[in-house]
mmCIF file of C-alpha atoms in Angstrom:
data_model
loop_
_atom_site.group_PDB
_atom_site.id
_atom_site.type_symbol
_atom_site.label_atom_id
_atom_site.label_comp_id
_atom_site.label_asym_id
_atom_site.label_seq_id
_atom_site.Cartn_x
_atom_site.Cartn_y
_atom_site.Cartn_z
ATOM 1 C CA UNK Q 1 -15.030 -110.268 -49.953
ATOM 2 C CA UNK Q 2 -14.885 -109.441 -45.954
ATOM 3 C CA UNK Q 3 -11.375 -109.621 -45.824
ATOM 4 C CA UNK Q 4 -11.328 -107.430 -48.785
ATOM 5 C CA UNK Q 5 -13.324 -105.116 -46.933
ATOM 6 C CA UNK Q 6 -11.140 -105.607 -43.440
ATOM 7 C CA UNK Q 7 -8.220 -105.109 -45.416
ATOM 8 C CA UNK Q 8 -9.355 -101.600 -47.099
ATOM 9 C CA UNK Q 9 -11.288 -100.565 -43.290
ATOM 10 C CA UNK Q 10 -7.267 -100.907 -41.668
ATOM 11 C CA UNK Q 11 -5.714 -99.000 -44.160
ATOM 12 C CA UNK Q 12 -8.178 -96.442 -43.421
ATOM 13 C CA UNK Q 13 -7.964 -96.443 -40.207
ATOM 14 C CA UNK Q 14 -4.183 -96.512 -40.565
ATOM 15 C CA UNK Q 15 -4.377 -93.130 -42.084
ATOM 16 C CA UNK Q 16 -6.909 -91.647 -39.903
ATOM 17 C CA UNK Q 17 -4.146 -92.764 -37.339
ATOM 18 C CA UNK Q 18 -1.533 -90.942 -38.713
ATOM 19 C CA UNK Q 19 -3.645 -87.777 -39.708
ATOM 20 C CA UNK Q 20 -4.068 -87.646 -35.817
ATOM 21 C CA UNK Q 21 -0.982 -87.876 -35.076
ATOM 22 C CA UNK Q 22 0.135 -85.331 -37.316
ATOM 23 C CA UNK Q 23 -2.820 -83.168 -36.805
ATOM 24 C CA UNK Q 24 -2.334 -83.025 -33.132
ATOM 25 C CA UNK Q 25 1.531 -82.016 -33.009
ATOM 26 C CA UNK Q 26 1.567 -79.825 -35.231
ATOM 27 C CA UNK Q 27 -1.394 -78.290 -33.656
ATOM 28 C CA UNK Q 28 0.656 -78.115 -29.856
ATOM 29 C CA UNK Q 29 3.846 -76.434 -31.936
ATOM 30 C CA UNK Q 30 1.987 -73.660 -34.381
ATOM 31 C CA UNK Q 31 -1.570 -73.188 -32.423
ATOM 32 C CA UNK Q 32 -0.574 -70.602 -30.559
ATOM 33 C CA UNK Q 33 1.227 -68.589 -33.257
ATOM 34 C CA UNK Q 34 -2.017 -69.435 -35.910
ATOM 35 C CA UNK Q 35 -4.333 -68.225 -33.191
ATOM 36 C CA UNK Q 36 -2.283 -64.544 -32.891
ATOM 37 C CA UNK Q 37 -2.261 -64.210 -36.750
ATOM 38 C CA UNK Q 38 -5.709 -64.992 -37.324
ATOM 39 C CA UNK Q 39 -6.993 -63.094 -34.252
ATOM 40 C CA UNK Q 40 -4.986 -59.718 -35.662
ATOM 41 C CA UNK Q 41 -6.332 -60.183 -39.080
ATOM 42 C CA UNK Q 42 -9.465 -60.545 -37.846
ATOM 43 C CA UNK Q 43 -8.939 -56.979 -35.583
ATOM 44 C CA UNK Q 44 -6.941 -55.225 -38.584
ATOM 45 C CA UNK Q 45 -9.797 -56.313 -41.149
ATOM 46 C CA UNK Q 46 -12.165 -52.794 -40.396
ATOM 47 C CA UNK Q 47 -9.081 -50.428 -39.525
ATOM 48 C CA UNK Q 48 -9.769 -48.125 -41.995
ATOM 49 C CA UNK Q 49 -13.577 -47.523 -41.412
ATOM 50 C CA UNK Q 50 -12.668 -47.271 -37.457
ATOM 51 C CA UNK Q 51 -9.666 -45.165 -37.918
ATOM 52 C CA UNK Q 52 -12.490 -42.213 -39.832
ATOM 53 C CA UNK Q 53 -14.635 -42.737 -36.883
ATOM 54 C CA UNK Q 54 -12.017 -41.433 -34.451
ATOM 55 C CA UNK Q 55 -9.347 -39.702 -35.770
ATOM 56 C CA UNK Q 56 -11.429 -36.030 -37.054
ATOM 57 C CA UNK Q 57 -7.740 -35.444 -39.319
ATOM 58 C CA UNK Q 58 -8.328 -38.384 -41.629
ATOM 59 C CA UNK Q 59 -10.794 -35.749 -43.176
ATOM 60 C CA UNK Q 60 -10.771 -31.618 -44.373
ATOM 61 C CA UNK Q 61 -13.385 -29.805 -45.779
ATOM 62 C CA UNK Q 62 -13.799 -30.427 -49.629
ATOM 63 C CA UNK Q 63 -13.117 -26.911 -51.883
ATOM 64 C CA UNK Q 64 -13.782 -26.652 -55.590
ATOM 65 C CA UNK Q 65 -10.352 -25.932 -56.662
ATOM 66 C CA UNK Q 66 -7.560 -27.946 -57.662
ATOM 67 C CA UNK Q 67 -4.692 -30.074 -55.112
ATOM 68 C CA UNK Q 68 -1.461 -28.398 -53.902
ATOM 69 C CA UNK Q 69 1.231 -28.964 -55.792
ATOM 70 C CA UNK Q 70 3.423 -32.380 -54.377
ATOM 71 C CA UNK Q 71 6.157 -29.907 -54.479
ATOM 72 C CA UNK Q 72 4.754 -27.675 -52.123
ATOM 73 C CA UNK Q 73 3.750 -30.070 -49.521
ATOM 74 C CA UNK Q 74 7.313 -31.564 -49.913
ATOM 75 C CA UNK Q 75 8.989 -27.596 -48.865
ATOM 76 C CA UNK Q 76 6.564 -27.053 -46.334
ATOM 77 C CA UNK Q 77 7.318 -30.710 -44.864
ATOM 78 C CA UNK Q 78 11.093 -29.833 -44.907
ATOM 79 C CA UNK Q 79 10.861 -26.818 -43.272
ATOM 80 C CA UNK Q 80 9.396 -28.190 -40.349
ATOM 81 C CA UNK Q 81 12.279 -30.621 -40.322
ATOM 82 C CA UNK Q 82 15.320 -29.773 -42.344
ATOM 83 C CA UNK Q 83 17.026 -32.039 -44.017
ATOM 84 C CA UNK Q 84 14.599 -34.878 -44.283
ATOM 85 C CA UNK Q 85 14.153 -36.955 -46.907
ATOM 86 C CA UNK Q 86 10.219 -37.234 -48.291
ATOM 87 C CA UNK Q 87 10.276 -39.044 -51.723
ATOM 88 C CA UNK Q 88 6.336 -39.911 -51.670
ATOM 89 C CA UNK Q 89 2.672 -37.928 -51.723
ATOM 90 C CA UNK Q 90 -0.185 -39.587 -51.595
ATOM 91 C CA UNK Q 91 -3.986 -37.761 -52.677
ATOM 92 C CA UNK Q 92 -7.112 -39.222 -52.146
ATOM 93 C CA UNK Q 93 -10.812 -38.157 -52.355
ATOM 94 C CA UNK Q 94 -11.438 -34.372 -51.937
ATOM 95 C CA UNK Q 95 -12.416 -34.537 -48.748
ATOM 96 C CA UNK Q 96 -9.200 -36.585 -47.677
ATOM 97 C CA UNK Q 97 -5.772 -35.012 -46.666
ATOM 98 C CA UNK Q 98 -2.787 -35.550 -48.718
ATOM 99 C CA UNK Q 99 -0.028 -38.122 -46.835
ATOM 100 C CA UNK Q 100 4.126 -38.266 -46.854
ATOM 101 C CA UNK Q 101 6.050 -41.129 -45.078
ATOM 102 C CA UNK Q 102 8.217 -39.973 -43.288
ATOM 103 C CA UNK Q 103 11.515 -42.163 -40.636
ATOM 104 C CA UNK Q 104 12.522 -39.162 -37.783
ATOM 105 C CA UNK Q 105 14.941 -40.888 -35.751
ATOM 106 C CA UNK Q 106 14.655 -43.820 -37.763
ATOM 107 C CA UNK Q 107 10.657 -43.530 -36.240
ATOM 108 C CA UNK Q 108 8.048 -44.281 -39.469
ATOM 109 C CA UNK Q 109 5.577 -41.227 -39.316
ATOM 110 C CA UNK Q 110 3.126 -40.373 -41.228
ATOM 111 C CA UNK Q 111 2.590 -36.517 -41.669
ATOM 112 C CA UNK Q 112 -0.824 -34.722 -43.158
ATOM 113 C CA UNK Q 113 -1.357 -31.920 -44.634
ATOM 114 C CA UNK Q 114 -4.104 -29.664 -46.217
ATOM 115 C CA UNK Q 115 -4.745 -30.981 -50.014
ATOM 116 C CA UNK Q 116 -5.739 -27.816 -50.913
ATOM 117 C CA UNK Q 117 -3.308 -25.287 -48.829
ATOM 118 C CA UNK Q 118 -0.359 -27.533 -48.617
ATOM 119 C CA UNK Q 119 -1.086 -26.400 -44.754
ATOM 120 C CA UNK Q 120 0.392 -28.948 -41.838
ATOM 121 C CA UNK Q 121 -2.601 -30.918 -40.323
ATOM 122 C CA UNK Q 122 -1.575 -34.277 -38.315
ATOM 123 C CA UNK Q 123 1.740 -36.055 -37.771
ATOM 124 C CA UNK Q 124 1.369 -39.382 -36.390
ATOM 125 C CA UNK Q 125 3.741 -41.669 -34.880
ATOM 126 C CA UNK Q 126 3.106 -45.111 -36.513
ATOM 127 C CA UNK Q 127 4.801 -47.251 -33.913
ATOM 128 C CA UNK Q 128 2.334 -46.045 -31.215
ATOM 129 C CA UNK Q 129 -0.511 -46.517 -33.514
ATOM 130 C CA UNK Q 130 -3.160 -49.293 -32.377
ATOM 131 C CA UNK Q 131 -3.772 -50.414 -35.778
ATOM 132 C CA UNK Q 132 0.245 -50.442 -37.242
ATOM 133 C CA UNK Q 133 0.883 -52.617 -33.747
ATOM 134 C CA UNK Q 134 -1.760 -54.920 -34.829
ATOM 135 C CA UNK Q 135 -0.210 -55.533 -38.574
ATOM 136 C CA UNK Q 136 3.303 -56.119 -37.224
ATOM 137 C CA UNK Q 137 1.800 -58.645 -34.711
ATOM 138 C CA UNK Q 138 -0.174 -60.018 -37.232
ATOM 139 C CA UNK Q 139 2.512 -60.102 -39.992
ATOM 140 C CA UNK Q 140 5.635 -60.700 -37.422
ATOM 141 C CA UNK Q 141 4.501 -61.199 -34.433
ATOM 142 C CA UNK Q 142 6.712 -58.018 -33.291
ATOM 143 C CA UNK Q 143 9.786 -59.987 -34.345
ATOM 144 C CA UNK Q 144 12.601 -58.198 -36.467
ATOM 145 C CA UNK Q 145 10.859 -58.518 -40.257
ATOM 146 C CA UNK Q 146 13.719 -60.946 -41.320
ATOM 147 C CA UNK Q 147 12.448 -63.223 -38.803
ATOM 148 C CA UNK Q 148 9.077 -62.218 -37.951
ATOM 149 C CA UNK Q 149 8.017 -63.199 -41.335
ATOM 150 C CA UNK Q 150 9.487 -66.920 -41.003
ATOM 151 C CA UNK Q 151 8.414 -67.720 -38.433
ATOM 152 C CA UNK Q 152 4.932 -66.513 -39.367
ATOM 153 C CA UNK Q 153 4.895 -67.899 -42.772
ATOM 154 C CA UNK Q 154 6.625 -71.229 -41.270
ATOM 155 C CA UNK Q 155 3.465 -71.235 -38.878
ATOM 156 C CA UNK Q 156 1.101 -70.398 -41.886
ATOM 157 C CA UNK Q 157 2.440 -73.651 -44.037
ATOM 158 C CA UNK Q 158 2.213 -75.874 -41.307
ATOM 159 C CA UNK Q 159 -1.471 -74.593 -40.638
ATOM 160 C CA UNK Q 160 -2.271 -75.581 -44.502
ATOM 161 C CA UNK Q 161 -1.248 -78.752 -43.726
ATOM 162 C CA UNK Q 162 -3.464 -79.075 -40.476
ATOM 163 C CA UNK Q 163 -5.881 -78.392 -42.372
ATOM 164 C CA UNK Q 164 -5.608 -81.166 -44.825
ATOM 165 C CA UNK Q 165 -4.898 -84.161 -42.158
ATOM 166 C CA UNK Q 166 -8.215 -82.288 -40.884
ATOM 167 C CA UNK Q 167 -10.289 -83.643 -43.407
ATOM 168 C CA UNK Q 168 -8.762 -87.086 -43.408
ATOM 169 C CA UNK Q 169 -10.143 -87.139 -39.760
ATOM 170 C CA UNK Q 170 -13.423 -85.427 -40.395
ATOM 171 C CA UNK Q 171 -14.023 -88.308 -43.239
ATOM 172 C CA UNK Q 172 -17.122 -89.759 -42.554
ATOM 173 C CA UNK Q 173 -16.991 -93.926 -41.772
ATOM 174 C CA UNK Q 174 -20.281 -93.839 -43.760
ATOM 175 C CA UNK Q 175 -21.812 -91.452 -45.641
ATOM 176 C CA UNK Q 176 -25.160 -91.800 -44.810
ATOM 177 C CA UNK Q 177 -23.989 -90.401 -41.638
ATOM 178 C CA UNK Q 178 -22.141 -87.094 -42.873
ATOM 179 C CA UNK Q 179 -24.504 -84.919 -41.202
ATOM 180 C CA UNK Q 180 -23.527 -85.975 -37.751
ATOM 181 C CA UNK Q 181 -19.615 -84.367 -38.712
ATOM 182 C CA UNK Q 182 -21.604 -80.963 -40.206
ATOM 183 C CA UNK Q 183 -23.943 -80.205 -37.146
ATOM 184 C CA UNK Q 184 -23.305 -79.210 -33.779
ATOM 185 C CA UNK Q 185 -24.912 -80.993 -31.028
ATOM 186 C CA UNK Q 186 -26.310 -78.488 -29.102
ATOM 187 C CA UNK Q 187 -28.078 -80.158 -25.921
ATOM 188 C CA UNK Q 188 -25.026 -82.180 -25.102
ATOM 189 C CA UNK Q 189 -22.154 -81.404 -22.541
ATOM 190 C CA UNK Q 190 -19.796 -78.830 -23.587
ATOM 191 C CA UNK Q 191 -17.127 -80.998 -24.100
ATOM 192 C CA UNK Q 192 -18.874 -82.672 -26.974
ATOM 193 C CA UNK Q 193 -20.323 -79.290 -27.866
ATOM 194 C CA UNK Q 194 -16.392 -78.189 -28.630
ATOM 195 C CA UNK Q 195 -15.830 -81.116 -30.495
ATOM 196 C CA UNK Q 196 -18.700 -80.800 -33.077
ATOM 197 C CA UNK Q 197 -17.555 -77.072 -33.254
ATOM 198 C CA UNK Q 198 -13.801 -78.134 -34.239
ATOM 199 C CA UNK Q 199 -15.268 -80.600 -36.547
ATOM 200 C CA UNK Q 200 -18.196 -78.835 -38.264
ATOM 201 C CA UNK Q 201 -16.430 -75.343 -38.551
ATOM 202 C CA UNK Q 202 -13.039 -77.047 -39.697
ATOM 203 C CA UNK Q 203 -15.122 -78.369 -42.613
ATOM 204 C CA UNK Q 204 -16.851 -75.378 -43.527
ATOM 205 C CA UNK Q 205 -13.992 -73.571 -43.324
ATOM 206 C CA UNK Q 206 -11.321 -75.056 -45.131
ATOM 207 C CA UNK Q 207 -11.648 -73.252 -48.364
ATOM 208 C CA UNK Q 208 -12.027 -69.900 -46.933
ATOM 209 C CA UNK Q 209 -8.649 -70.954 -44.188
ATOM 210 C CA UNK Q 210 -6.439 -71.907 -47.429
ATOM 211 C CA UNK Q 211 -7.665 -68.678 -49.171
ATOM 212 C CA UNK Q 212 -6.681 -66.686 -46.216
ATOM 213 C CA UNK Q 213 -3.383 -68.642 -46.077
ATOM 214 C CA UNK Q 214 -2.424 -68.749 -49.537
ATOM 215 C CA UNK Q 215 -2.500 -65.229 -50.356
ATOM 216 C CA UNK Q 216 -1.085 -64.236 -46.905
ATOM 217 C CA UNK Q 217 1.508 -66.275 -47.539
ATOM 218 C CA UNK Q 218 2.747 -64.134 -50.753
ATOM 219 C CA UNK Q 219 3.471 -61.540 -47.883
ATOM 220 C CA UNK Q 220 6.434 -63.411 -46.063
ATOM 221 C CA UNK Q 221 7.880 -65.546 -49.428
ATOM 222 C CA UNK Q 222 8.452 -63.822 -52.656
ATOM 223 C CA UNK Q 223 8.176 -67.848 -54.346
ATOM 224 C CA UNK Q 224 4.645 -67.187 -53.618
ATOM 225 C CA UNK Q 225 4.069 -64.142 -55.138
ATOM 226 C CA UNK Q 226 5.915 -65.485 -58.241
ATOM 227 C CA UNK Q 227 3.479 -68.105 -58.078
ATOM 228 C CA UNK Q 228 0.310 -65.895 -58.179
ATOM 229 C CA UNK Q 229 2.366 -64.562 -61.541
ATOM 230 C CA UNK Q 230 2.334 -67.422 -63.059
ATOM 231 C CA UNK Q 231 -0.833 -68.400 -62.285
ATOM 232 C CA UNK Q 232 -2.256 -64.875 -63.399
ATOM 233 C CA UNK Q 233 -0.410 -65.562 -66.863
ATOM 234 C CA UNK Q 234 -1.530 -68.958 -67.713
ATOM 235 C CA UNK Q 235 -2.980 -69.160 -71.190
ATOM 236 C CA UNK Q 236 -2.124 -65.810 -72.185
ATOM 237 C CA UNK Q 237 0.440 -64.168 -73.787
ATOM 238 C CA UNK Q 238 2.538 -62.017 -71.560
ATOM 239 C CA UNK Q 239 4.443 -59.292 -72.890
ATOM 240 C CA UNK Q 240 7.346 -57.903 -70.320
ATOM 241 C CA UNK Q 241 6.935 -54.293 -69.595
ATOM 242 C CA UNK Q 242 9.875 -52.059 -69.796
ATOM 243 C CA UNK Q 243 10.620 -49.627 -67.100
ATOM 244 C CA UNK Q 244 12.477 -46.435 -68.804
ATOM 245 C CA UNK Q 245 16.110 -47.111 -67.484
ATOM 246 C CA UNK Q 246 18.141 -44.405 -65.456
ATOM 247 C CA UNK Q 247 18.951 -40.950 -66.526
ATOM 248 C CA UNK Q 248 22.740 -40.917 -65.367
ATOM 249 C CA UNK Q 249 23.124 -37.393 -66.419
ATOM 250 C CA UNK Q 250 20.406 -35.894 -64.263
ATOM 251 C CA UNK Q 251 21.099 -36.033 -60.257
ATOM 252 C CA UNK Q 252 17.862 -35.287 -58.879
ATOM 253 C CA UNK Q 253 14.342 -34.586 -59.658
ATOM 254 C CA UNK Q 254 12.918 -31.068 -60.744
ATOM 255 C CA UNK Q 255 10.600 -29.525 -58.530
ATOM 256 C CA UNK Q 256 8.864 -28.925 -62.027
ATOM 257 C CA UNK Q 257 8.844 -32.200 -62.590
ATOM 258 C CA UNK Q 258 7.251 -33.814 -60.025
ATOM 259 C CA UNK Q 259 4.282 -31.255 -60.316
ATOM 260 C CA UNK Q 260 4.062 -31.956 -63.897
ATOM 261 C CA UNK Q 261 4.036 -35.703 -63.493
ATOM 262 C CA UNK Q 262 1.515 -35.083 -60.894
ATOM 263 C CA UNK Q 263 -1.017 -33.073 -62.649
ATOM 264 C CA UNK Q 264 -0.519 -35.096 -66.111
ATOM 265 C CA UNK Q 265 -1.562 -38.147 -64.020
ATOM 266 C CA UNK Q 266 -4.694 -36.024 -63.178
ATOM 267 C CA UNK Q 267 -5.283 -35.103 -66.459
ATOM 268 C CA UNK Q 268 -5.019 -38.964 -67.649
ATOM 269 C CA UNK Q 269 -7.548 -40.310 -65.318
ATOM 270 C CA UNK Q 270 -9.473 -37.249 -63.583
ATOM 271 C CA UNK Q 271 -11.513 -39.648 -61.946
ATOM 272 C CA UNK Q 272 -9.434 -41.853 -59.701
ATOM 273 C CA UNK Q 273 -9.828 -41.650 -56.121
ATOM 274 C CA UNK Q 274 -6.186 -41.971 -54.915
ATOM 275 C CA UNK Q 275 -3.058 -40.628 -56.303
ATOM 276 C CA UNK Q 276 0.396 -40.857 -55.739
ATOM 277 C CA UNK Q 277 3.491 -39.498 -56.968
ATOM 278 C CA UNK Q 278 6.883 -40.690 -56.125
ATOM 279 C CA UNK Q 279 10.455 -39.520 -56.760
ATOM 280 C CA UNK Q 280 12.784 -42.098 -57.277
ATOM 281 C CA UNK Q 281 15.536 -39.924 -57.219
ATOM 282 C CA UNK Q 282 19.364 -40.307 -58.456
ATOM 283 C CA UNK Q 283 18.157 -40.152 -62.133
ATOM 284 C CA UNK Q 284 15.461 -42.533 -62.196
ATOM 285 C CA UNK Q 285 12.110 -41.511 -63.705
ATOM 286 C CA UNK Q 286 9.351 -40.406 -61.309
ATOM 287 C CA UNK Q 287 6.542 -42.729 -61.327
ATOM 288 C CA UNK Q 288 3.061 -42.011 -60.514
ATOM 289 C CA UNK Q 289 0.305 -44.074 -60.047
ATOM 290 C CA UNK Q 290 -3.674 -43.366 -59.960
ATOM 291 C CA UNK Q 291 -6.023 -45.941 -58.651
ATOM 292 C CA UNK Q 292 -10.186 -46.132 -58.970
ATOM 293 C CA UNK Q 293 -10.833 -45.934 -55.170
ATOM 294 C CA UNK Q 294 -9.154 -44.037 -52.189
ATOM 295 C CA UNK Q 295 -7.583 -46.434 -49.331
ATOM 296 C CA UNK Q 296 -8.072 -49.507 -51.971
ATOM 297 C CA UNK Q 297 -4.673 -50.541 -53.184
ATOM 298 C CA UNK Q 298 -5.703 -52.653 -56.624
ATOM 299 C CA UNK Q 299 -6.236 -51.332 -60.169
ATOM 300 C CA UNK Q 300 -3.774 -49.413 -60.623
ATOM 301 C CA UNK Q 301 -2.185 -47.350 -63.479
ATOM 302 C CA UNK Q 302 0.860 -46.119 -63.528
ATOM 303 C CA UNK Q 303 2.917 -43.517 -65.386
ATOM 304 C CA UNK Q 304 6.886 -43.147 -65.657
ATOM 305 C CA UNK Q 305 8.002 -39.607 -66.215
ATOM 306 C CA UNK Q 306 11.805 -37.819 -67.479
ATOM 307 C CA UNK Q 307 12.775 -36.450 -63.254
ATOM 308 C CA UNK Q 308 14.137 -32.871 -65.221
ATOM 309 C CA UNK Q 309 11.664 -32.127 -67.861
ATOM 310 C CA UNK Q 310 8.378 -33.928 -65.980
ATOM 311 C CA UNK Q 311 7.640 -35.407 -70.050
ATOM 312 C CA UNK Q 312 5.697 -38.482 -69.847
ATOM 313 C CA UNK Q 313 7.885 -41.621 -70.568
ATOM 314 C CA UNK Q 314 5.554 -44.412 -70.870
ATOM 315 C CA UNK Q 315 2.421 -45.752 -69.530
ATOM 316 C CA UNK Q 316 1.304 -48.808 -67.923
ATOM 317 C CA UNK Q 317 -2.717 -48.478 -67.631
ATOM 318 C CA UNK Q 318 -4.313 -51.516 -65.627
ATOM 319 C CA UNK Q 319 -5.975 -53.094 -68.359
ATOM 320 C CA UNK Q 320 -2.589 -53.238 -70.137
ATOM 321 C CA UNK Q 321 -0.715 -55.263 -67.517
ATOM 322 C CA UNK Q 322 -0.854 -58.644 -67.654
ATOM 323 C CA UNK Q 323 -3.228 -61.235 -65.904
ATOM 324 C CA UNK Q 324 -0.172 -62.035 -63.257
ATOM 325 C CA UNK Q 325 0.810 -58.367 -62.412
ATOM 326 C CA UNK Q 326 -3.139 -57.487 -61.752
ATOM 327 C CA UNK Q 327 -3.687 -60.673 -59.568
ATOM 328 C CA UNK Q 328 0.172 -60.113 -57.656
ATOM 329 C CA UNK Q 329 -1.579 -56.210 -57.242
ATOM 330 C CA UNK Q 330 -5.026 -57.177 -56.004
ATOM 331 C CA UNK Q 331 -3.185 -59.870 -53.450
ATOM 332 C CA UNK Q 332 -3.899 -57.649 -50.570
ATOM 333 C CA UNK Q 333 -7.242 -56.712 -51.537
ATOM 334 C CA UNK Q 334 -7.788 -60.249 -51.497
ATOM 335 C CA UNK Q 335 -6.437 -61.501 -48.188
ATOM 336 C CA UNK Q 336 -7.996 -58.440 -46.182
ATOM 337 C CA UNK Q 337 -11.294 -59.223 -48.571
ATOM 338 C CA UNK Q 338 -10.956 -55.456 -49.520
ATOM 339 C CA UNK Q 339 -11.245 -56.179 -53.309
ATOM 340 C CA UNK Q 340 -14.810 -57.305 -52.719
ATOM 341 C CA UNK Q 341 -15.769 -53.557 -50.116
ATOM 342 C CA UNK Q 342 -17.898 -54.294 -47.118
ATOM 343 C CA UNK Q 343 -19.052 -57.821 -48.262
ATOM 344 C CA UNK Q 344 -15.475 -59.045 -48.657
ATOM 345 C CA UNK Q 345 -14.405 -57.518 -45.217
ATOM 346 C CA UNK Q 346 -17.133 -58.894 -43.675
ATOM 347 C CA UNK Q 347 -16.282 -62.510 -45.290
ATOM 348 C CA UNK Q 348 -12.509 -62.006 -43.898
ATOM 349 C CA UNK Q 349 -13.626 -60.858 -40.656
ATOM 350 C CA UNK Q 350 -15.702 -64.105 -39.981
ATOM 351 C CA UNK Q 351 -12.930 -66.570 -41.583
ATOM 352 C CA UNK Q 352 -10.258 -64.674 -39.521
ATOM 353 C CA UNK Q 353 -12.725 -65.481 -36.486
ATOM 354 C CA UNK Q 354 -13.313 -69.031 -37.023
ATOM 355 C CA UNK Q 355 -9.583 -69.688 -37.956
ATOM 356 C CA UNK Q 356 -8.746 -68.172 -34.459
ATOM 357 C CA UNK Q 357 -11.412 -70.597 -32.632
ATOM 358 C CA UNK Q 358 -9.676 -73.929 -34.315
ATOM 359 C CA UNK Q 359 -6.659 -74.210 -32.144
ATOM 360 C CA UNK Q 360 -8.438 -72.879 -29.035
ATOM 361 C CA UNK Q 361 -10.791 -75.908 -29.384
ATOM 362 C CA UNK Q 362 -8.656 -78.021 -30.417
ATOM 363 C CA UNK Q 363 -6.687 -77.226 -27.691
ATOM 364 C CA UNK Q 364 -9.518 -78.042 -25.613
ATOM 365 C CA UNK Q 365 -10.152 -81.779 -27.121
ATOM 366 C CA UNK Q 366 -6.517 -82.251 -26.436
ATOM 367 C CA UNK Q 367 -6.280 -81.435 -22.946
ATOM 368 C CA UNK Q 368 -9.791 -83.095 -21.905
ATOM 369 C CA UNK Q 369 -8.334 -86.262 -23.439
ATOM 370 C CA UNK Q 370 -4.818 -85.726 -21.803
ATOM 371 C CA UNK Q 371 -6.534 -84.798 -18.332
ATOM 372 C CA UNK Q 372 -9.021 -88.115 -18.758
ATOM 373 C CA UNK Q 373 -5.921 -90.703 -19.544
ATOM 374 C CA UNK Q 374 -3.810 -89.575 -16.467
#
């Protein structure tokens, strides 16, 4: 019986070995990058909230009448730069201006404008915004996309599986001693303080850390937003939704139309927050889309309309789509915890924060040991 027991004590100890090993390298080659994503999420989390405390044009005095027309907003956005191309309006609440995206000199802006008067209010240049910088650190680390979102989602996998050789180390030798890997031993010296901090928040942590990971991970590979499809789908019948096809006789969208399409989108749910409407161009049919709550991107309905006559094609109301279109929509509502309002925020803005801490201290552990053997 005790070499049974010596036997089963070196295997574990054989994998606790190589958990370590693996733990610690990849660690020193992703800690860095894990620490800059997590650190940015954790900044971008509240952007929207900070962004109405101090910028005054994110808001305009509510009126009791109806929006502009998109088409209006579209003119008055062309005269003040000819030729360019706007294929998007945004609406949200009353008291909200309406929004076009906009590339001058292959720049992105974003340009405001009166919901109400169609009037100019704000053009902003997003690559000098605080918040855009943050994303594109956070998402790309200011890399080109193509490889900004490798290297981050490389550095994202490899952080998943940190996490797992993480628990084979935090593993308790005996379980009647399992508190002494949850608590932090306050009244030691700070390097053992670190240590219990690594351990105890790794643990507490892990499920919130492979949340955050998983779903920001659909971001950078399109696999894993398939996934979240097919995950949506399971156990229920799925029936593909068809997109009207092209209208290879029509050029460009009506004017006429795009009003129409806008208005009829109105009309079908009056009391959505946030509206878009969005010209495909080239013959396609313009597609609108109306969602419950302003700056919240999940639940939402969309409408496909003819781009000369502005008739209404087909529908595709939320509680129509499938299981794995809603979850692959509410994906970023997820990872920024926006689905769930302040609460979820708040949740993301802690895990974001305690994710960021891991390879500082564990940096930390590593060096003390390193500094203590030489």
């Amino acid at each position: 019986m005790s070499i049974l027991k010596s036997f089963k004590k070196k295997q574990k100890n054989k994998w606790k070995r190589y958990a370590g090993i693996l733990h610690l390298w990849l660690g020193l080659c992703s800690g860095l990058i894990v620490f800059v994503i997590a650190i940015t999420g954790c900044i971008f989390v509240f952007h929207d909230e900070i962004k109405d405390v101090v910028y005054d044009w994110r808001f305009v005095p509510e009126q009791n009448r109806p929006f502009v027309k998109p088409s209006i907003i579209i003119n008055n956005l062309q005269d003040i730069y000819p030729g360019i191309t706007a294929d998007m309006v945004v609406y949200n609440t009353p008291n909200r201006p309406a929004t076009v995206h906009i590339f001058l000199n292959e720049i992105p802006h974003d340009v405001y404008f009166n919901p109400y008067s169609g009037d100019l209010i704000h053009i902003q240049n997003l690559n000098k915004d605080f918040f855009m910088i943050v994303e594109t650190l956070h998402r790309f680390l200011l890399l080109p996309e193509e490889i900004g979102k490798q290297v981050t989602g490389i550095a994202t996998i490899i952080f998943l599986f940190m996490l797992i050789s993480g628990i084979v180390l935090w593993w308790p030798k005996k379980w009647k001693k399992v508190s002494h890997n949850l608590t932090v031993k306050w009244s030691a010296r700070w390097r053992r303080k670190n240590y219990d901090w690594h351990r105890a928040s790794g643990f507490y942590m892990i499920l919130p850390a492979m949340f955050l990971a998983i779903t920001g991970l659909a971001f950078s590979y399109e696999w894993v937003n398939n996934s979240f499809y097919t995950l949506g789908n399971l156990n229920s019948h799925v029936e593909a939704f068809n997109e009207p096809k092209a209208f290879p006789d029509v050029f460009e969208s009506e004017p006429e139309a795009i009003d129409m399409a806008f208005f009829t989108t109105i009309a079908k749910l009056p009391n959505s927050e946030m509206y878009f409407v969005w010209d495909q161009g080239q013959g396609l049919p313009i597609i609108t889309g109306a969602y419950p709550k302003a700056l919240a991107f999940d639940h939402q309905s969309n409408f496909y309309f003819h781009p000369q006559t502005g008739h209404l094609l087909t529908t595709q109301f939320y509680n129509a789509k499938s299981g794995g279109v809603q979850l692959q929509e509410m994906t970023y509502g997820l990872h920024t915890g926006q689905y769930l309002g302040v609460f979820g925020k708040i949740m993301a803005f802690i895990g974001s924060l305690f994710i960021a801490s891991l390879p500082v201290t564990g940096f930390i552990i590593w060096y003390g040991r390193r500094k203590k053997n030489s």
